Amino acid sequence: MKDLLIDRFRSVYGRAPDIIGRAPGRIEVIGNHTDYNGGTVLGAAINHSIYVGLSLREDNCWQFYTNDLSEKIVSGGPEIKKRKGAEEWVNYPLGVLDALIRRGLPLDRGFDFAAVSDLPIGAGLSSSAAMELAAAIGFGKLYGMSFELVELAAIGREAENNFVGVPCGILDQSVSALGKRENLVHIDCKENEVSRIGFFPDVVFWVFNTKKKHALVDSLYSVRHGECQRALAGLQEVYPNVSFLAEGTVEQIDTVASRLSGEEKRRAIHVVTENLRVHEMCRVIAEGDIESAGKLLLASHESSRNFFENTTEELDFLVEQLSVTENVYGARLTGGGFGGAVIAMTNEAFTAGDGKTVTANYKKMFGQDLDVFSVTVGDGVELL
Ligand code: GLA
C-alpha cells in the first residue's frame, strides 16, 4: 500500500510525499456503546489501514485526494471550513487540522494530501478514525509537532465530535492509536485509562460485511447518545452518586423505571449489562476460556438486538447462522450498529469454505453478496 500511495501521490501532485502516516481500522470485540457512557470496552486494531501522504506547498492552499471516494481533488485554503456532499470525506482530516491548530500547530504553509486505503469503508471497521489518526500523525510531523498516542486519539475524537459532528466515544481512535499485534486494547472510559491485554493466540476473527448501512446511521447514533444521557439523568434523580450510565446497576434501573421512557430503560439495561460482559470477558481471557468468550459475544449481540435496538435483520441473521456454524466460538455486530459488519471469533480450522455456507444462506435470504474476510490483530498508528 505504501508503494501505491507514493505512486498515486506522484501522479496527482508530480512528486513523492514528504511524510507518510498509516493508521489501522479496528474491530470492537466487546463493549457496545459503553465508551461514551463511562464504561469499559475491548477492541483490536486490524491489518487493514488508511495511508496518508503529505507534502508542504509553497503557497497557503491545500489539496486533498483519495482513490477511494472520488478521484477528484478537493482544494481550498487557507481557511478551514466544513465541506458538504461528495467532498464530505475531507472533514475528517480538516477536523484533525482544526484540533491541531488549537494545540499550536503553525499552519504557515499549505499542503498536498493523498490517502489510499485497504480498509473497507462503511463496514463498521472505523475508516473514519483510521483517516483521523493517519492524518493527525502526518500533519504533526509535517509541521514539526509530535504527540503521545493517547493525545493523537484525543485529537481524532475531537475532530469527530466538534468538526464532523458525531458524538462518538473514544473507542475507535484509541484502538487505532494504541493497537498492538496479538493484543486487545482495553479502555476504561471512566478513568480514561488505556492498556493492552494479551489475547487467545489461536483465535481468528472473520468479518462478514453486509455492505449495507442505515441511511440515517449518524443521526441514529446521536439519538442513542441522547437516550443514554436522559437515562443517566433519570438515574441520578434517585442515585446522585452515579456519574456515568455504565456505573448503574439493573436494580437501580428497575427502581427508577417510572422516571424513564421504555427506550431509555432498554438502552440503560444494555449499557449496564454490556459493561459487566466486558469485565467478564477480561476474566475469561485471563483464564484462557475461549468457549465462554464466544458466549459473551453472542450475549452482547442479543442485548444489542433486544435492548439497544441497533442491529438489523441482516446482522441478526448472520449472528444466528454463525452461532450454529462449526468452529465458530461466537459472533456479534461490531461498532455502532444499524448496519455494517458482524465479527465471528473462530478457531484456526474455520475456513473460507465454512464462510461460504453462511454467504450462500445470506444470499438466499437477502439476495445480496457479503464480503467475507479474516483479519489479524495489527499495530496502531505509525509514521512510515
Ligand atoms: C462507534 C463509535 C464508538 C462507539 C461504538 C459503539 O464505533 O465511534 O465511539 O461508541 O460506535 O460501541
mmCIF file of C-alpha atoms and ligand atoms in Angstrom:
data_model
loop_
_atom_site.group_PDB
_atom_site.id
_atom_site.type_symbol
_atom_site.label_atom_id
_atom_site.label_comp_id
_atom_site.label_asym_id
_atom_site.label_seq_id
_atom_site.Cartn_x
_atom_site.Cartn_y
_atom_site.Cartn_z
ATOM 1 C CA MET A 1 0.000 0.000 0.000
ATOM 2 C CA LYS A 2 2.875 2.335 0.740
ATOM 3 C CA ASP A 3 4.128 1.989 -2.831
ATOM 4 C CA LEU A 4 0.628 2.532 -4.183
ATOM 5 C CA LEU A 5 0.359 5.706 -2.131
ATOM 6 C CA ILE A 6 3.692 7.025 -3.415
ATOM 7 C CA ASP A 7 2.623 6.212 -6.983
ATOM 8 C CA ARG A 8 -0.717 7.937 -6.604
ATOM 9 C CA PHE A 9 0.823 10.911 -4.874
ATOM 10 C CA ARG A 10 3.321 11.275 -7.691
ATOM 11 C CA SER A 11 0.708 11.016 -10.400
ATOM 12 C CA VAL A 12 -1.581 13.557 -8.707
ATOM 13 C CA TYR A 13 0.977 16.040 -7.373
ATOM 14 C CA GLY A 14 4.039 15.368 -9.502
ATOM 15 C CA ARG A 15 6.363 14.466 -6.615
ATOM 16 C CA ALA A 16 6.693 11.955 -3.778
ATOM 17 C CA PRO A 17 5.160 12.750 -0.366
ATOM 18 C CA ASP A 18 7.475 14.091 2.365
ATOM 19 C CA ILE A 19 5.587 12.255 5.103
ATOM 20 C CA ILE A 20 3.566 9.044 5.201
ATOM 21 C CA GLY A 21 1.287 8.098 8.089
ATOM 22 C CA ARG A 22 -0.586 4.831 8.463
ATOM 23 C CA ALA A 23 -3.437 4.052 10.836
ATOM 24 C CA PRO A 24 -5.492 0.865 11.092
ATOM 25 C CA GLY A 25 -9.196 0.185 11.296
ATOM 26 C CA ARG A 26 -10.495 -1.654 14.310
ATOM 27 C CA ILE A 27 -12.917 -4.278 15.415
ATOM 28 C CA GLU A 28 -14.947 -3.671 18.519
ATOM 29 C CA VAL A 29 -14.505 -7.010 20.282
ATOM 30 C CA ILE A 30 -16.998 -6.310 23.057
ATOM 31 C CA GLY A 31 -18.374 -3.228 24.797
ATOM 32 C CA ASN A 32 -21.121 -1.881 22.575
ATOM 33 C CA HIS A 33 -21.941 1.782 23.248
ATOM 34 C CA THR A 34 -20.215 1.572 26.606
ATOM 35 C CA ASP A 35 -17.476 4.095 25.772
ATOM 36 C CA TYR A 36 -19.383 7.393 25.926
ATOM 37 C CA ASN A 37 -21.284 6.005 28.933
ATOM 38 C CA GLY A 38 -18.179 5.797 31.120
ATOM 39 C CA GLY A 39 -17.827 2.049 30.698
ATOM 40 C CA THR A 40 -15.100 -0.289 29.547
ATOM 41 C CA VAL A 41 -14.543 -1.623 26.055
ATOM 42 C CA LEU A 42 -12.208 -4.072 24.311
ATOM 43 C CA GLY A 43 -11.129 -3.532 20.721
ATOM 44 C CA ALA A 44 -8.387 -4.661 18.364
ATOM 45 C CA ALA A 45 -6.561 -2.888 15.566
ATOM 46 C CA ILE A 46 -6.710 -4.862 12.336
ATOM 47 C CA ASN A 47 -4.354 -5.421 9.418
ATOM 48 C CA HIS A 48 -6.271 -3.046 7.127
ATOM 49 C CA SER A 49 -5.313 0.601 7.172
ATOM 50 C CA ILE A 50 -5.514 4.030 5.654
ATOM 51 C CA TYR A 51 -2.246 5.502 4.390
ATOM 52 C CA VAL A 52 -1.865 9.241 4.170
ATOM 53 C CA GLY A 53 0.854 11.063 2.240
ATOM 54 C CA LEU A 54 1.628 14.728 2.822
ATOM 55 C CA SER A 55 3.905 17.395 1.401
ATOM 56 C CA LEU A 56 4.249 21.091 2.116
ATOM 57 C CA ARG A 57 3.362 23.587 -0.577
ATOM 58 C CA GLU A 58 4.950 26.937 -1.370
ATOM 59 C CA ASP A 59 1.621 28.787 -1.073
ATOM 60 C CA ASN A 60 -1.037 28.544 1.637
ATOM 61 C CA CYS A 61 -3.581 26.468 -0.293
ATOM 62 C CA TRP A 62 -4.403 22.857 0.436
ATOM 63 C CA GLN A 63 -5.444 19.919 -1.713
ATOM 64 C CA PHE A 64 -6.941 16.564 -0.771
ATOM 65 C CA TYR A 65 -7.093 13.433 -2.876
ATOM 66 C CA THR A 66 -8.208 9.862 -2.241
ATOM 67 C CA ASN A 67 -8.581 6.968 -4.623
ATOM 68 C CA ASP A 68 -11.491 5.520 -2.664
ATOM 69 C CA LEU A 69 -14.250 8.066 -2.585
ATOM 70 C CA SER A 70 -13.665 10.198 -5.591
ATOM 71 C CA GLU A 71 -10.834 10.739 -7.972
ATOM 72 C CA LYS A 72 -11.459 14.443 -7.746
ATOM 73 C CA ILE A 73 -9.090 16.708 -5.890
ATOM 74 C CA VAL A 74 -10.738 18.824 -3.192
ATOM 75 C CA SER A 75 -8.915 22.102 -2.801
ATOM 76 C CA GLY A 76 -9.182 25.209 -0.675
ATOM 77 C CA GLY A 77 -7.316 27.193 1.917
ATOM 78 C CA PRO A 78 -6.114 28.809 3.907
ATOM 79 C CA GLU A 79 -9.385 28.825 5.915
ATOM 80 C CA ILE A 80 -10.713 25.561 7.337
ATOM 81 C CA LYS A 81 -14.395 25.170 6.640
ATOM 82 C CA LYS A 82 -16.621 22.111 6.625
ATOM 83 C CA ARG A 83 -17.359 20.595 3.224
ATOM 84 C CA LYS A 84 -20.596 19.009 2.057
ATOM 85 C CA GLY A 85 -21.748 16.281 -0.322
ATOM 86 C CA ALA A 86 -19.108 14.394 -2.292
ATOM 87 C CA GLU A 87 -16.371 16.423 -0.597
ATOM 88 C CA GLU A 88 -17.536 15.479 2.902
ATOM 89 C CA TRP A 89 -14.738 12.999 3.485
ATOM 90 C CA VAL A 90 -12.209 15.836 3.823
ATOM 91 C CA ASN A 91 -13.968 16.896 7.051
ATOM 92 C CA TYR A 92 -12.073 14.134 8.861
ATOM 93 C CA PRO A 93 -8.576 15.439 8.042
ATOM 94 C CA LEU A 94 -9.793 19.056 8.183
ATOM 95 C CA GLY A 95 -11.260 18.420 11.643
ATOM 96 C CA VAL A 96 -7.930 16.989 12.713
ATOM 97 C CA LEU A 97 -6.154 20.061 11.410
ATOM 98 C CA ASP A 98 -8.562 22.251 13.312
ATOM 99 C CA ALA A 99 -7.831 20.303 16.529
ATOM 100 C CA LEU A 100 -4.077 20.544 15.872
ATOM 101 C CA ILE A 101 -4.219 24.297 15.306
ATOM 102 C CA ARG A 102 -5.853 24.597 18.742
ATOM 103 C CA ARG A 103 -2.780 22.825 20.068
ATOM 104 C CA GLY A 104 -0.478 25.349 18.442
ATOM 105 C CA LEU A 105 0.250 23.769 15.064
ATOM 106 C CA PRO A 106 1.728 26.508 12.877
ATOM 107 C CA LEU A 107 -0.201 26.291 9.597
ATOM 108 C CA ASP A 108 2.130 28.747 7.902
ATOM 109 C CA ARG A 109 2.170 26.907 4.568
ATOM 110 C CA GLY A 110 -0.340 24.853 2.656
ATOM 111 C CA PHE A 111 -0.081 21.132 1.883
ATOM 112 C CA ASP A 112 -0.920 18.387 -0.565
ATOM 113 C CA PHE A 113 -2.656 15.368 0.922
ATOM 114 C CA ALA A 114 -3.395 11.954 -0.591
ATOM 115 C CA ALA A 115 -4.904 8.873 1.005
ATOM 116 C CA VAL A 116 -5.131 5.281 -0.136
ATOM 117 C CA SER A 117 -6.771 2.504 1.781
ATOM 118 C CA ASP A 118 -7.272 -1.239 2.021
ATOM 119 C CA LEU A 119 -9.838 -0.745 4.759
ATOM 120 C CA PRO A 120 -13.458 -1.170 3.661
ATOM 121 C CA ILE A 121 -15.465 1.998 4.185
ATOM 122 C CA GLY A 122 -18.841 1.850 5.926
ATOM 123 C CA ALA A 123 -18.299 -1.645 7.290
ATOM 124 C CA GLY A 124 -18.182 -0.579 10.919
ATOM 125 C CA LEU A 125 -14.410 -1.002 10.925
ATOM 126 C CA SER A 126 -13.806 2.663 11.669
ATOM 127 C CA SER A 127 -12.338 4.001 8.494
ATOM 128 C CA SER A 128 -13.090 7.487 9.837
ATOM 129 C CA ALA A 129 -10.896 7.002 12.918
ATOM 130 C CA ALA A 130 -8.152 5.497 10.733
ATOM 131 C CA MET A 131 -8.291 8.564 8.494
ATOM 132 C CA GLU A 132 -8.169 10.882 11.507
ATOM 133 C CA LEU A 133 -5.238 9.132 13.130
ATOM 134 C CA ALA A 134 -3.179 8.804 9.948
ATOM 135 C CA ALA A 135 -3.831 12.496 9.268
ATOM 136 C CA ALA A 136 -3.015 13.516 12.849
ATOM 137 C CA ILE A 137 0.366 11.807 12.952
ATOM 138 C CA GLY A 138 1.142 13.029 9.419
ATOM 139 C CA PHE A 139 0.181 16.672 9.940
ATOM 140 C CA GLY A 140 2.022 16.704 13.272
ATOM 141 C CA LYS A 141 5.237 15.545 11.626
ATOM 142 C CA LEU A 142 4.802 17.829 8.599
ATOM 143 C CA TYR A 143 4.508 20.901 10.822
ATOM 144 C CA GLY A 144 7.079 19.833 13.407
ATOM 145 C CA MET A 145 4.911 18.625 16.279
ATOM 146 C CA SER A 146 4.698 15.218 17.911
ATOM 147 C CA PHE A 147 2.114 13.779 20.260
ATOM 148 C CA GLU A 148 1.749 10.836 22.616
ATOM 149 C CA LEU A 149 -0.547 8.109 21.275
ATOM 150 C CA VAL A 150 -3.330 8.926 23.751
ATOM 151 C CA GLU A 151 -3.180 12.556 22.649
ATOM 152 C CA LEU A 152 -3.411 11.510 18.987
ATOM 153 C CA ALA A 153 -6.547 9.557 19.901
ATOM 154 C CA ALA A 154 -7.980 12.614 21.666
ATOM 155 C CA ILE A 155 -7.240 14.760 18.596
ATOM 156 C CA GLY A 156 -9.110 12.283 16.372
ATOM 157 C CA ARG A 157 -12.102 12.212 18.682
ATOM 158 C CA GLU A 158 -12.151 15.994 18.923
ATOM 159 C CA ALA A 159 -12.236 16.201 15.120
ATOM 160 C CA GLU A 160 -15.170 13.814 15.030
ATOM 161 C CA ASN A 161 -17.122 15.389 17.920
ATOM 162 C CA ASN A 162 -16.522 19.069 17.191
ATOM 163 C CA PHE A 163 -15.922 19.298 13.466
ATOM 164 C CA VAL A 164 -17.641 16.331 11.807
ATOM 165 C CA GLY A 165 -20.386 16.474 14.446
ATOM 166 C CA VAL A 166 -20.721 12.851 15.580
ATOM 167 C CA PRO A 167 -20.805 12.478 19.406
ATOM 168 C CA CYS A 168 -18.718 9.271 19.359
ATOM 169 C CA GLY A 169 -16.730 7.944 22.298
ATOM 170 C CA ILE A 170 -13.006 7.255 22.343
ATOM 171 C CA LEU A 171 -13.064 3.577 21.289
ATOM 172 C CA ASP A 172 -12.200 3.840 17.599
ATOM 173 C CA GLN A 173 -9.470 6.445 17.938
ATOM 174 C CA SER A 174 -7.835 4.771 20.963
ATOM 175 C CA VAL A 175 -7.694 1.405 19.266
ATOM 176 C CA SER A 176 -6.376 2.860 16.019
ATOM 177 C CA ALA A 177 -3.722 4.698 18.050
ATOM 178 C CA LEU A 178 -2.703 2.084 20.613
ATOM 179 C CA GLY A 179 -3.404 -1.208 18.830
ATOM 180 C CA LYS A 180 -0.733 -3.856 19.104
ATOM 181 C CA ARG A 181 -0.222 -7.192 17.412
ATOM 182 C CA GLU A 182 -1.644 -10.125 19.441
ATOM 183 C CA ASN A 183 -3.209 -7.744 21.941
ATOM 184 C CA LEU A 184 -6.585 -6.255 22.650
ATOM 185 C CA VAL A 185 -6.849 -2.612 23.617
ATOM 186 C CA HIS A 186 -8.648 -2.248 26.946
ATOM 187 C CA ILE A 187 -10.185 1.165 27.518
ATOM 188 C CA ASP A 188 -11.592 2.232 30.838
ATOM 189 C CA CYS A 189 -13.515 5.281 29.703
ATOM 190 C CA LYS A 190 -14.414 6.407 33.210
ATOM 191 C CA GLU A 191 -10.812 6.584 34.387
ATOM 192 C CA ASN A 192 -9.549 7.470 30.937
ATOM 193 C CA GLU A 193 -7.083 4.602 31.050
ATOM 194 C CA VAL A 194 -5.928 2.645 28.036
ATOM 195 C CA SER A 195 -3.964 -0.579 28.375
ATOM 196 C CA ARG A 196 -3.279 -3.702 26.355
ATOM 197 C CA ILE A 197 -4.129 -7.248 27.243
ATOM 198 C CA GLY A 198 -2.859 -10.414 25.605
ATOM 199 C CA PHE A 199 -5.492 -12.378 23.685
ATOM 200 C CA PHE A 200 -6.007 -16.054 22.846
ATOM 201 C CA PRO A 201 -3.163 -16.817 20.423
ATOM 202 C CA ASP A 202 -5.081 -19.310 18.272
ATOM 203 C CA VAL A 203 -8.257 -17.402 17.670
ATOM 204 C CA VAL A 204 -9.126 -15.831 14.315
ATOM 205 C CA PHE A 205 -11.581 -13.026 13.639
ATOM 206 C CA TRP A 206 -13.667 -13.079 10.473
ATOM 207 C CA VAL A 207 -15.552 -10.073 9.199
ATOM 208 C CA PHE A 208 -18.915 -10.571 7.467
ATOM 209 C CA ASN A 209 -19.615 -7.229 5.889
ATOM 210 C CA THR A 210 -23.213 -6.702 4.783
ATOM 211 C CA LYS A 211 -22.122 -3.543 2.870
ATOM 212 C CA LYS A 212 -25.470 -2.160 3.986
ATOM 213 C CA LYS A 213 -25.819 0.758 6.310
ATOM 214 C CA HIS A 214 -28.879 2.587 7.532
ATOM 215 C CA ALA A 215 -29.131 5.875 5.648
ATOM 216 C CA LEU A 216 -29.500 7.722 8.955
ATOM 217 C CA VAL A 217 -26.708 5.917 10.744
ATOM 218 C CA ASP A 218 -25.074 9.060 12.175
ATOM 219 C CA SER A 219 -28.296 10.577 13.392
ATOM 220 C CA LEU A 220 -29.397 7.252 14.896
ATOM 221 C CA TYR A 221 -26.103 7.194 16.790
ATOM 222 C CA SER A 222 -26.869 10.666 18.138
ATOM 223 C CA VAL A 223 -30.393 9.586 19.094
ATOM 224 C CA ARG A 224 -28.986 6.672 21.126
ATOM 225 C CA HIS A 225 -26.446 9.009 22.702
ATOM 226 C CA GLY A 226 -29.294 11.309 23.769
ATOM 227 C CA GLU A 227 -31.375 8.425 25.146
ATOM 228 C CA CYS A 228 -28.408 7.298 27.237
ATOM 229 C CA GLN A 229 -27.938 10.811 28.587
ATOM 230 C CA ARG A 230 -31.595 11.045 29.561
ATOM 231 C CA ALA A 231 -31.458 7.591 31.171
ATOM 232 C CA LEU A 232 -28.490 8.777 33.235
ATOM 233 C CA ALA A 233 -30.339 11.934 34.262
ATOM 234 C CA GLY A 234 -33.312 9.799 35.420
ATOM 235 C CA LEU A 235 -30.983 7.508 37.364
ATOM 236 C CA GLN A 236 -29.266 10.447 39.024
ATOM 237 C CA GLU A 237 -32.559 11.833 40.350
ATOM 238 C CA VAL A 238 -32.556 8.917 42.791
ATOM 239 C CA TYR A 239 -28.875 7.940 42.782
ATOM 240 C CA PRO A 240 -26.932 11.203 42.561
ATOM 241 C CA ASN A 241 -23.623 9.424 43.079
ATOM 242 C CA VAL A 242 -23.858 7.562 39.783
ATOM 243 C CA SER A 243 -21.746 9.692 37.472
ATOM 244 C CA PHE A 244 -21.922 7.550 34.303
ATOM 245 C CA LEU A 245 -24.665 5.314 32.971
ATOM 246 C CA ALA A 246 -22.369 2.269 32.840
ATOM 247 C CA GLU A 247 -21.856 2.559 36.604
ATOM 248 C CA GLY A 248 -25.514 1.922 37.340
ATOM 249 C CA THR A 249 -26.988 -1.476 38.175
ATOM 250 C CA VAL A 250 -30.018 -3.299 36.782
ATOM 251 C CA GLU A 251 -31.676 -2.998 40.233
ATOM 252 C CA GLN A 252 -31.200 0.767 40.183
ATOM 253 C CA ILE A 253 -32.696 0.964 36.692
ATOM 254 C CA ASP A 254 -35.692 -1.031 37.872
ATOM 255 C CA THR A 255 -36.129 1.309 40.822
ATOM 256 C CA VAL A 256 -36.190 4.429 38.618
ATOM 257 C CA ALA A 257 -38.133 2.773 35.771
ATOM 258 C CA SER A 258 -41.156 5.062 36.179
ATOM 259 C CA ARG A 259 -38.913 8.083 35.528
ATOM 260 C CA LEU A 260 -37.638 6.629 32.221
ATOM 261 C CA SER A 261 -39.296 6.063 28.876
ATOM 262 C CA GLY A 262 -39.367 2.487 27.604
ATOM 263 C CA GLU A 263 -36.486 3.275 25.239
ATOM 264 C CA GLU A 264 -34.383 4.912 27.939
ATOM 265 C CA LYS A 265 -34.836 1.927 30.212
ATOM 266 C CA ARG A 266 -33.850 -0.545 27.490
ATOM 267 C CA ARG A 267 -30.775 1.484 26.499
ATOM 268 C CA ALA A 268 -29.721 1.658 30.145
ATOM 269 C CA ILE A 269 -30.106 -2.091 30.632
ATOM 270 C CA HIS A 270 -27.954 -2.722 27.581
ATOM 271 C CA VAL A 271 -25.200 -0.358 28.672
ATOM 272 C CA VAL A 272 -25.065 -1.655 32.238
ATOM 273 C CA THR A 273 -25.125 -5.348 31.329
ATOM 274 C CA GLU A 274 -22.730 -4.855 28.406
ATOM 275 C CA ASN A 275 -20.254 -3.251 30.738
ATOM 276 C CA LEU A 276 -20.470 -6.292 33.019
ATOM 277 C CA ARG A 277 -19.877 -8.507 29.985
ATOM 278 C CA VAL A 278 -16.667 -6.625 29.192
ATOM 279 C CA HIS A 279 -15.379 -7.270 32.712
ATOM 280 C CA GLU A 280 -16.433 -10.893 32.414
ATOM 281 C CA MET A 281 -14.590 -11.099 29.074
ATOM 282 C CA CYS A 282 -11.373 -9.874 30.714
ATOM 283 C CA ARG A 283 -11.771 -12.571 33.353
ATOM 284 C CA VAL A 284 -12.358 -15.416 30.867
ATOM 285 C CA ILE A 285 -9.464 -14.236 28.696
ATOM 286 C CA ALA A 286 -7.175 -14.360 31.728
ATOM 287 C CA GLU A 287 -8.406 -17.910 32.375
ATOM 288 C CA GLY A 288 -7.945 -18.946 28.733
ATOM 289 C CA ASP A 289 -11.623 -19.893 28.485
ATOM 290 C CA ILE A 290 -12.369 -19.394 24.787
ATOM 291 C CA GLU A 291 -15.787 -21.056 24.844
ATOM 292 C CA SER A 292 -17.079 -18.596 27.432
ATOM 293 C CA ALA A 293 -15.581 -15.694 25.495
ATOM 294 C CA GLY A 294 -17.596 -16.797 22.451
ATOM 295 C CA LYS A 295 -20.786 -16.977 24.507
ATOM 296 C CA LEU A 296 -20.204 -13.443 25.734
ATOM 297 C CA LEU A 297 -20.061 -12.221 22.130
ATOM 298 C CA LEU A 298 -23.407 -13.857 21.419
ATOM 299 C CA ALA A 299 -24.914 -12.409 24.590
ATOM 300 C CA SER A 300 -23.642 -8.973 23.619
ATOM 301 C CA HIS A 301 -25.381 -9.193 20.242
ATOM 302 C CA GLU A 302 -28.584 -10.384 21.883
ATOM 303 C CA SER A 303 -28.530 -7.365 24.157
ATOM 304 C CA SER A 304 -27.913 -5.027 21.217
ATOM 305 C CA ARG A 305 -30.816 -6.610 19.435
ATOM 306 C CA ASN A 306 -33.299 -6.565 22.319
ATOM 307 C CA PHE A 307 -32.298 -3.538 24.350
ATOM 308 C CA PHE A 308 -30.159 -1.143 22.339
ATOM 309 C CA GLU A 309 -32.018 -1.879 19.119
ATOM 310 C CA ASN A 310 -29.071 -1.067 16.924
ATOM 311 C CA THR A 311 -28.968 -4.320 14.969
ATOM 312 C CA THR A 312 -30.572 -5.024 11.593
ATOM 313 C CA GLU A 313 -32.307 -8.065 10.142
ATOM 314 C CA GLU A 314 -29.161 -8.801 8.179
ATOM 315 C CA LEU A 315 -26.841 -8.633 11.190
ATOM 316 C CA ASP A 316 -29.215 -10.769 13.284
ATOM 317 C CA PHE A 317 -29.447 -13.368 10.539
ATOM 318 C CA LEU A 318 -25.666 -13.591 10.269
ATOM 319 C CA VAL A 319 -25.174 -13.984 14.009
ATOM 320 C CA GLU A 320 -27.834 -16.691 14.132
ATOM 321 C CA GLN A 321 -26.197 -18.562 11.251
ATOM 322 C CA LEU A 322 -22.733 -18.220 12.693
ATOM 323 C CA SER A 323 -23.839 -19.344 16.144
ATOM 324 C CA VAL A 324 -24.636 -22.794 14.709
ATOM 325 C CA THR A 325 -21.613 -22.971 12.402
ATOM 326 C CA GLU A 326 -18.805 -25.333 13.293
ATOM 327 C CA ASN A 327 -15.530 -23.852 14.526
ATOM 328 C CA VAL A 328 -17.199 -20.544 15.473
ATOM 329 C CA TYR A 329 -16.987 -19.567 19.144
ATOM 330 C CA GLY A 330 -19.248 -16.568 18.894
ATOM 331 C CA ALA A 331 -20.307 -13.616 16.765
ATOM 332 C CA ARG A 332 -21.740 -10.146 17.178
ATOM 333 C CA LEU A 333 -22.170 -6.857 15.397
ATOM 334 C CA THR A 334 -19.093 -4.692 15.591
ATOM 335 C CA GLY A 335 -19.214 -0.937 16.096
ATOM 336 C CA GLY A 336 -22.095 1.498 16.212
ATOM 337 C CA GLY A 337 -24.633 -0.800 14.538
ATOM 338 C CA PHE A 338 -27.575 -0.004 12.234
ATOM 339 C CA GLY A 339 -25.786 -1.992 9.542
ATOM 340 C CA GLY A 340 -22.151 -2.679 8.793
ATOM 341 C CA ALA A 341 -20.477 -5.915 9.722
ATOM 342 C CA VAL A 342 -20.600 -8.880 12.063
ATOM 343 C CA ILE A 343 -17.412 -10.313 13.507
ATOM 344 C CA ALA A 344 -17.053 -14.003 14.188
ATOM 345 C CA MET A 345 -14.467 -15.356 16.572
ATOM 346 C CA THR A 346 -13.381 -18.730 15.257
ATOM 347 C CA ASN A 347 -10.705 -21.349 15.739
ATOM 348 C CA GLU A 348 -7.990 -21.819 13.159
ATOM 349 C CA ALA A 349 -9.882 -24.679 11.486
ATOM 350 C CA PHE A 350 -12.597 -22.304 10.265
ATOM 351 C CA THR A 351 -12.095 -21.814 6.548
ATOM 352 C CA ALA A 352 -13.373 -19.569 3.824
ATOM 353 C CA GLY A 353 -15.405 -22.667 2.816
ATOM 354 C CA ASP A 354 -17.291 -22.570 6.132
ATOM 355 C CA GLY A 355 -17.818 -18.881 5.486
ATOM 356 C CA LYS A 356 -19.249 -19.726 2.077
ATOM 357 C CA THR A 357 -22.166 -21.674 3.558
ATOM 358 C CA VAL A 358 -23.145 -18.622 5.559
ATOM 359 C CA THR A 359 -22.688 -16.425 2.498
ATOM 360 C CA ALA A 360 -24.892 -18.677 0.376
ATOM 361 C CA ASN A 361 -27.640 -18.720 3.017
ATOM 362 C CA TYR A 362 -27.411 -14.965 3.277
ATOM 363 C CA LYS A 363 -27.750 -14.586 -0.461
ATOM 364 C CA LYS A 364 -30.797 -16.865 -0.450
ATOM 365 C CA MET A 365 -32.380 -14.763 2.266
ATOM 366 C CA PHE A 366 -31.465 -11.234 1.176
ATOM 367 C CA GLY A 367 -30.476 -11.659 -2.478
ATOM 368 C CA GLN A 368 -27.153 -9.960 -1.857
ATOM 369 C CA ASP A 369 -23.490 -10.840 -1.626
ATOM 370 C CA LEU A 370 -21.443 -10.424 1.503
ATOM 371 C CA ASP A 371 -17.799 -9.514 1.820
ATOM 372 C CA VAL A 372 -16.126 -12.116 3.994
ATOM 373 C CA PHE A 373 -12.519 -11.905 5.103
ATOM 374 C CA SER A 374 -10.390 -12.779 8.093
ATOM 375 C CA VAL A 375 -8.401 -10.140 9.905
ATOM 376 C CA THR A 376 -5.335 -10.361 12.043
ATOM 377 C CA VAL A 377 -4.694 -8.136 15.012
ATOM 378 C CA GLY A 378 -2.215 -5.480 13.997
ATOM 379 C CA ASP A 379 -0.292 -2.469 15.254
ATOM 380 C CA GLY A 380 -1.606 1.044 15.765
ATOM 381 C CA VAL A 381 -0.782 4.333 14.067
ATOM 382 C CA GLU A 382 2.756 4.988 12.822
ATOM 383 C CA LEU A 383 4.872 7.100 10.511
ATOM 384 C CA LEU A 384 6.372 5.071 7.683
HETATM 385 C C1 GLA B 1 -18.858 3.777 17.053
HETATM 386 C C2 GLA B 1 -18.274 4.942 17.853
HETATM 387 C C3 GLA B 1 -17.593 4.437 19.120
HETATM 388 C C4 GLA B 1 -18.516 3.526 19.926
HETATM 389 C C5 GLA B 1 -19.150 2.470 19.024
HETATM 390 C C6 GLA B 1 -20.220 1.670 19.713
HETATM 391 O O1 GLA B 1 -17.835 2.953 16.576
HETATM 392 O O2 GLA B 1 -17.375 5.677 17.070
HETATM 393 O O3 GLA B 1 -17.147 5.521 19.902
HETATM 394 O O4 GLA B 1 -19.487 4.276 20.598
HETATM 395 O O5 GLA B 1 -19.734 3.030 17.858
HETATM 396 O O6 GLA B 1 -19.698 0.960 20.776
#
